[in-house]
PDB file of C-alpha atoms in Angstrom:
ATOM      1  CA  MET A   1     -27.814 161.209  28.827  1.00  0.00           C
ATOM      2  CA  LYS A   2     -30.970 163.096  27.966  1.00  0.00           C
ATOM      3  CA  VAL A   3     -33.178 162.167  24.994  1.00  0.00           C
ATOM      4  CA  GLU A   4     -36.013 164.280  23.616  1.00  0.00           C
ATOM      5  CA  GLU A   5     -38.394 163.135  20.884  1.00  0.00           C
ATOM      6  CA  VAL A   6     -40.460 165.441  18.685  1.00  0.00           C
ATOM      7  CA  VAL A   7     -42.973 164.456  15.988  1.00  0.00           C
ATOM      8  CA  LEU A   8     -42.352 166.304  12.721  1.00  0.00           C
ATOM      9  CA  PRO A   9     -45.706 166.209  10.872  1.00  0.00           C
ATOM     10  CA  GLY A  10     -45.297 164.995   7.315  1.00  0.00           C
ATOM     11  CA  VAL A  11     -41.576 164.334   7.865  1.00  0.00           C
ATOM     12  CA  GLY A  12     -41.062 161.797  10.677  1.00  0.00           C
ATOM     13  CA  ARG A  13     -39.495 162.181  14.117  1.00  0.00           C
ATOM     14  CA  LYS A  14     -36.584 164.119  15.567  1.00  0.00           C
ATOM     15  CA  PHE A  15     -34.529 162.781  18.460  1.00  0.00           C
ATOM     16  CA  THR A  16     -32.176 165.118  20.313  1.00  0.00           C
ATOM     17  CA  ILE A  17     -29.619 163.315  22.449  1.00  0.00           C
ATOM     18  CA  GLU A  18     -27.507 165.289  24.914  1.00  0.00           C
ATOM     19  CA  VAL A  19     -24.521 163.348  26.222  1.00  0.00           C
ATOM     20  CA  GLN A  20     -22.537 163.804  29.429  1.00  0.00           C
ATOM     21  CA  SER A  21     -20.116 166.289  27.815  1.00  0.00           C
ATOM     22  CA  GLY A  22     -22.997 168.598  26.825  1.00  0.00           C
ATOM     23  CA  ASP A  23     -22.576 167.837  23.119  1.00  0.00           C
ATOM     24  CA  ARG A  24     -25.755 166.980  21.226  1.00  0.00           C
ATOM     25  CA  LEU A  25     -26.604 164.530  18.483  1.00  0.00           C
ATOM     26  CA  VAL A  26     -29.783 165.207  16.538  1.00  0.00           C
ATOM     27  CA  VAL A  27     -31.281 162.308  14.586  1.00  0.00           C
ATOM     28  CA  VAL A  28     -34.125 162.974  12.154  1.00  0.00           C
ATOM     29  CA  VAL A  29     -35.869 159.778  11.044  1.00  0.00           C
ATOM     30  CA  HIS A  30     -37.860 160.497   7.894  1.00  0.00           C
ATOM     31  CA  ASN A  31     -41.014 158.559   7.033  1.00  0.00           C
ATOM     32  CA  SER A  32     -39.138 157.441   3.898  1.00  0.00           C
ATOM     33  CA  GLY A  33     -36.488 155.683   6.030  1.00  0.00           C
ATOM     34  CA  LYS A  34     -33.781 158.281   5.399  1.00  0.00           C
ATOM     35  CA  ARG A  35     -31.876 159.411   8.498  1.00  0.00           C
ATOM     36  CA  GLU A  36     -30.128 162.722   9.130  1.00  0.00           C
ATOM     37  CA  LEU A  37     -27.454 162.897  11.829  1.00  0.00           C
ATOM     38  CA  GLN A  38     -26.321 166.288  13.102  1.00  0.00           C
ATOM     39  CA  TYR A  39     -23.595 166.839  15.684  1.00  0.00           C
ATOM     40  CA  TYR A  40     -23.565 170.011  17.797  1.00  0.00           C
ATOM     41  CA  GLU A  41     -20.711 170.863  20.143  1.00  0.00           C
ATOM     42  CA  LYS A  42     -21.637 172.107  23.609  1.00  0.00           C
ATOM     43  CA  GLY A  43     -22.953 175.666  23.420  1.00  0.00           C
ATOM     44  CA  GLU A  44     -23.443 175.631  19.631  1.00  0.00           C
ATOM     45  CA  ASP A  45     -27.092 175.947  18.605  1.00  0.00           C
ATOM     46  CA  ASP A  46     -27.063 177.523  15.143  1.00  0.00           C
ATOM     47  CA  GLU A  47     -25.169 175.224  12.774  1.00  0.00           C
ATOM     48  CA  PRO A  48     -24.107 171.632  13.369  1.00  0.00           C
ATOM     49  CA  THR A  49     -20.380 170.922  13.559  1.00  0.00           C
ATOM     50  CA  ALA A  50     -20.992 167.900  11.321  1.00  0.00           C
ATOM     51  CA  ALA A  51     -23.937 166.449   9.424  1.00  0.00           C
ATOM     52  CA  LEU A  52     -24.479 163.124   7.694  1.00  0.00           C
ATOM     53  CA  ASP A  53     -27.316 161.574   5.673  1.00  0.00           C
ATOM     54  CA  LEU A  54     -27.847 157.800   5.974  1.00  0.00           C
ATOM     55  CA  THR A  55     -30.055 155.371   4.100  1.00  0.00           C
ATOM     56  CA  ASP A  56     -32.323 153.084   6.121  1.00  0.00           C
ATOM     57  CA  GLU A  57     -29.879 150.192   5.628  1.00  0.00           C
ATOM     58  CA  GLU A  58     -26.871 152.286   6.702  1.00  0.00           C
ATOM     59  CA  ALA A  59     -28.731 153.499   9.796  1.00  0.00           C
ATOM     60  CA  ARG A  60     -29.651 149.941  10.806  1.00  0.00           C
ATOM     61  CA  GLU A  61     -26.043 148.802  10.390  1.00  0.00           C
ATOM     62  CA  LEU A  62     -24.803 151.734  12.487  1.00  0.00           C
ATOM     63  CA  GLY A  63     -27.424 150.947  15.130  1.00  0.00           C
ATOM     64  CA  ALA A  64     -26.259 147.334  15.285  1.00  0.00           C
ATOM     65  CA  ILE A  65     -22.657 148.451  15.730  1.00  0.00           C
ATOM     66  CA  LEU A  66     -23.589 150.893  18.501  1.00  0.00           C
ATOM     67  CA  ALA A  67     -25.762 148.269  20.215  1.00  0.00           C
ATOM     68  CA  GLY A  68     -22.872 145.800  20.291  1.00  0.00           C
ATOM     69  CA  VAL A  69     -24.516 143.239  17.999  1.00  0.00           C
ATOM     70  CA  LEU A  70     -21.455 142.914  15.766  1.00  0.00           C
ATOM     71  CA  PHE A  71     -18.805 143.351  18.480  1.00  0.00           C
ATOM     72  CA  HIS A  72     -19.250 142.950  22.225  1.00  0.00           C
ATOM     73  CA  PRO A  73     -16.783 145.089  24.200  1.00  0.00           C
ATOM     74  CA  GLU A  74     -15.921 143.824  27.637  1.00  0.00           C
ATOM     75  CA  ALA A  75     -18.485 145.154  30.114  1.00  0.00           C
ATOM     76  CA  VAL A  76     -17.049 146.817  33.207  1.00  0.00           C
ATOM     77  CA  GLY A  77     -18.354 148.444  36.372  1.00  0.00           C
ATOM     78  CA  ASP A  78     -21.966 149.606  36.337  1.00  0.00           C
ATOM     79  CA  THR A  79     -22.480 148.370  32.775  1.00  0.00           C
ATOM     80  CA  GLN A  80     -21.627 144.851  33.861  1.00  0.00           C
ATOM     81  CA  SER A  81     -24.237 144.889  36.652  1.00  0.00           C
ATOM     82  CA  LYS A  82     -26.917 146.249  34.279  1.00  0.00           C
ATOM     83  CA  LEU A  83     -26.113 143.550  31.726  1.00  0.00           C
ATOM     84  CA  GLY A  84     -26.308 140.889  34.440  1.00  0.00           C
ATOM     85  CA  ALA A  85     -30.114 141.111  34.418  1.00  0.00           C
ATOM     86  CA  GLN A  86     -30.270 140.839  30.625  1.00  0.00           C
ATOM     87  CA  VAL A  87     -29.758 137.881  28.310  1.00  0.00           C
ATOM     88  CA  PHE A  88     -28.936 137.395  24.650  1.00  0.00           C
ATOM     89  CA  GLU A  89     -30.516 134.451  22.909  1.00  0.00           C
ATOM     90  CA  TRP A  90     -30.341 132.968  19.425  1.00  0.00           C
ATOM     91  CA  ILE A  91     -33.669 131.396  18.473  1.00  0.00           C
ATOM     92  CA  PRO A  92     -33.889 129.286  15.286  1.00  0.00           C
ATOM     93  CA  ILE A  93     -36.833 129.268  12.881  1.00  0.00           C
ATOM     94  CA  PRO A  94     -36.883 125.587  11.838  1.00  0.00           C
ATOM     95  CA  PRO A  95     -38.387 124.226   8.611  1.00  0.00           C
ATOM     96  CA  GLY A  96     -42.122 123.697   9.114  1.00  0.00           C
ATOM     97  CA  SER A  97     -42.406 126.512  11.673  1.00  0.00           C
ATOM     98  CA  PRO A  98     -45.672 128.451  11.396  1.00  0.00           C
ATOM     99  CA  TRP A  99     -43.493 131.597  11.265  1.00  0.00           C
ATOM    100  CA  VAL A 100     -41.853 130.724   7.930  1.00  0.00           C
ATOM    101  CA  GLY A 101     -43.116 133.227   5.346  1.00  0.00           C
ATOM    102  CA  ARG A 102     -44.438 135.659   7.947  1.00  0.00           C
ATOM    103  CA  ARG A 103     -43.148 139.168   8.551  1.00  0.00           C
ATOM    104  CA  VAL A 104     -40.795 140.201  11.360  1.00  0.00           C
ATOM    105  CA  GLY A 105     -43.364 142.818  12.403  1.00  0.00           C
ATOM    106  CA  GLU A 106     -45.788 140.004  13.273  1.00  0.00           C
ATOM    107  CA  LEU A 107     -43.452 138.456  15.866  1.00  0.00           C
ATOM    108  CA  PRO A 108     -44.981 138.402  19.369  1.00  0.00           C
ATOM    109  CA  LEU A 109     -42.297 140.552  21.064  1.00  0.00           C
ATOM    110  CA  PRO A 110     -43.370 141.213  24.657  1.00  0.00           C
ATOM    111  CA  PRO A 111     -42.213 144.324  26.528  1.00  0.00           C
ATOM    112  CA  GLY A 112     -38.578 143.871  27.525  1.00  0.00           C
ATOM    113  CA  ALA A 113     -37.635 141.679  24.533  1.00  0.00           C
ATOM    114  CA  HIS A 114     -35.775 143.257  21.609  1.00  0.00           C
ATOM    115  CA  LEU A 115     -35.006 141.773  18.196  1.00  0.00           C
ATOM    116  CA  LEU A 116     -31.409 142.800  17.482  1.00  0.00           C
ATOM    117  CA  ALA A 117     -30.720 140.913  14.271  1.00  0.00           C
ATOM    118  CA  LEU A 118     -31.775 138.233  11.846  1.00  0.00           C
ATOM    119  CA  ASP A 119     -29.088 135.697  10.935  1.00  0.00           C
ATOM    120  CA  ARG A 120     -29.815 133.986   7.628  1.00  0.00           C
ATOM    121  CA  PRO A 121     -27.602 131.124   6.408  1.00  0.00           C
ATOM    122  CA  GLY A 122     -25.387 132.164   3.494  1.00  0.00           C
ATOM    123  CA  ALA A 123     -26.302 135.861   3.818  1.00  0.00           C
ATOM    124  CA  PRO A 124     -24.883 138.815   5.743  1.00  0.00           C
ATOM    125  CA  LEU A 125     -26.330 139.439   9.200  1.00  0.00           C
ATOM    126  CA  ILE A 126     -29.444 141.654   9.032  1.00  0.00           C
ATOM    127  CA  PRO A 127     -29.155 144.054  11.983  1.00  0.00           C
ATOM    128  CA  ASN A 128     -32.412 145.557  13.284  1.00  0.00           C
ATOM    129  CA  PRO A 129     -34.461 143.821  10.589  1.00  0.00           C
ATOM    130  CA  PRO A 130     -37.302 145.930   9.196  1.00  0.00           C
ATOM    131  CA  PRO A 131     -40.866 144.872  10.079  1.00  0.00           C
ATOM    132  CA  GLU A 132     -41.578 143.859   6.479  1.00  0.00           C
ATOM    133  CA  ALA A 133     -38.686 141.336   6.339  1.00  0.00           C
ATOM    134  CA  LEU A 134     -40.001 137.827   5.675  1.00  0.00           C
ATOM    135  CA  LEU A 135     -38.837 134.955   7.885  1.00  0.00           C
ATOM    136  CA  GLU A 136     -37.340 131.908   6.180  1.00  0.00           C
ATOM    137  CA  ALA A 137     -36.687 128.354   7.355  1.00  0.00           C
ATOM    138  CA  GLY A 138     -33.210 128.238   8.878  1.00  0.00           C
ATOM    139  CA  ASP A 139     -33.238 131.878  10.030  1.00  0.00           C
ATOM    140  CA  THR A 140     -32.014 132.605  13.535  1.00  0.00           C
ATOM    141  CA  LEU A 141     -33.454 135.480  15.557  1.00  0.00           C
ATOM    142  CA  VAL A 142     -30.969 137.325  17.795  1.00  0.00           C
ATOM    143  CA  LEU A 143     -32.820 138.713  20.815  1.00  0.00           C
ATOM    144  CA  ALA A 144     -31.899 140.576  23.970  1.00  0.00           C
ATOM    145  CA  GLY A 145     -33.945 141.317  27.050  1.00  0.00           C
ATOM    146  CA  SER A 146     -34.893 140.078  30.467  1.00  0.00           C
ATOM    147  CA  ARG A 147     -35.012 136.301  30.940  1.00  0.00           C
ATOM    148  CA  GLU A 148     -38.766 136.550  31.586  1.00  0.00           C
ATOM    149  CA  ALA A 149     -39.404 138.503  28.365  1.00  0.00           C
ATOM    150  CA  ILE A 150     -37.325 136.112  26.253  1.00  0.00           C
ATOM    151  CA  GLU A 151     -39.128 133.089  27.711  1.00  0.00           C
ATOM    152  CA  ALA A 152     -42.512 134.767  27.054  1.00  0.00           C
ATOM    153  CA  PHE A 153     -41.397 135.396  23.471  1.00  0.00           C
ATOM    154  CA  LYS A 154     -40.458 131.735  22.982  1.00  0.00           C
ATOM    155  CA  ARG A 155     -43.855 130.644  24.334  1.00  0.00           C
ATOM    156  CA  GLY A 156     -45.621 133.047  21.949  1.00  0.00           C
ATOM    157  CA  LEU A 157     -43.453 131.910  19.054  1.00  0.00           C
ATOM    158  CA  GLY A 158     -44.516 128.324  19.652  1.00  0.00           C
ATOM    159  CA  LYS A 159     -48.186 129.288  19.305  1.00  0.00           C
ATOM    160  CA  GLY A 160     -47.542 130.693  15.788  1.00  0.00           C
TER     161      GLY A 160
END
């Protein structure tokens, strides 16, 4: 898979993803949060075969589905060995934590640690929570990454 990123001044960013078959998916992420998806079959450069506009919330939900946050297919072959070096961890935000009331964007995520979702009691799962989301007592952070990165995150979280 080949991914190219281009800055679109005043608009946002454009990501062109070429998959093994030669087909391309173009994703335009607007500064407003809107996403445009365009699908081009191999050899087609003029008009996309299909196009779709997504809101920020729809794009985050789709990203969570593609990332396997909502459903984990059985890993096989090379995928299984790559996943072997990675961990998933659910980290609670207890009452009294210095992180209660702070924004997700303030979390001390080290390189190699990725926040996949925010699980809030009594509410739907928040996949790929936006940086401005406020943390609440009882929230659970769903992270993925190397064991070292996740442990570094937990140490940084404890420092508040």
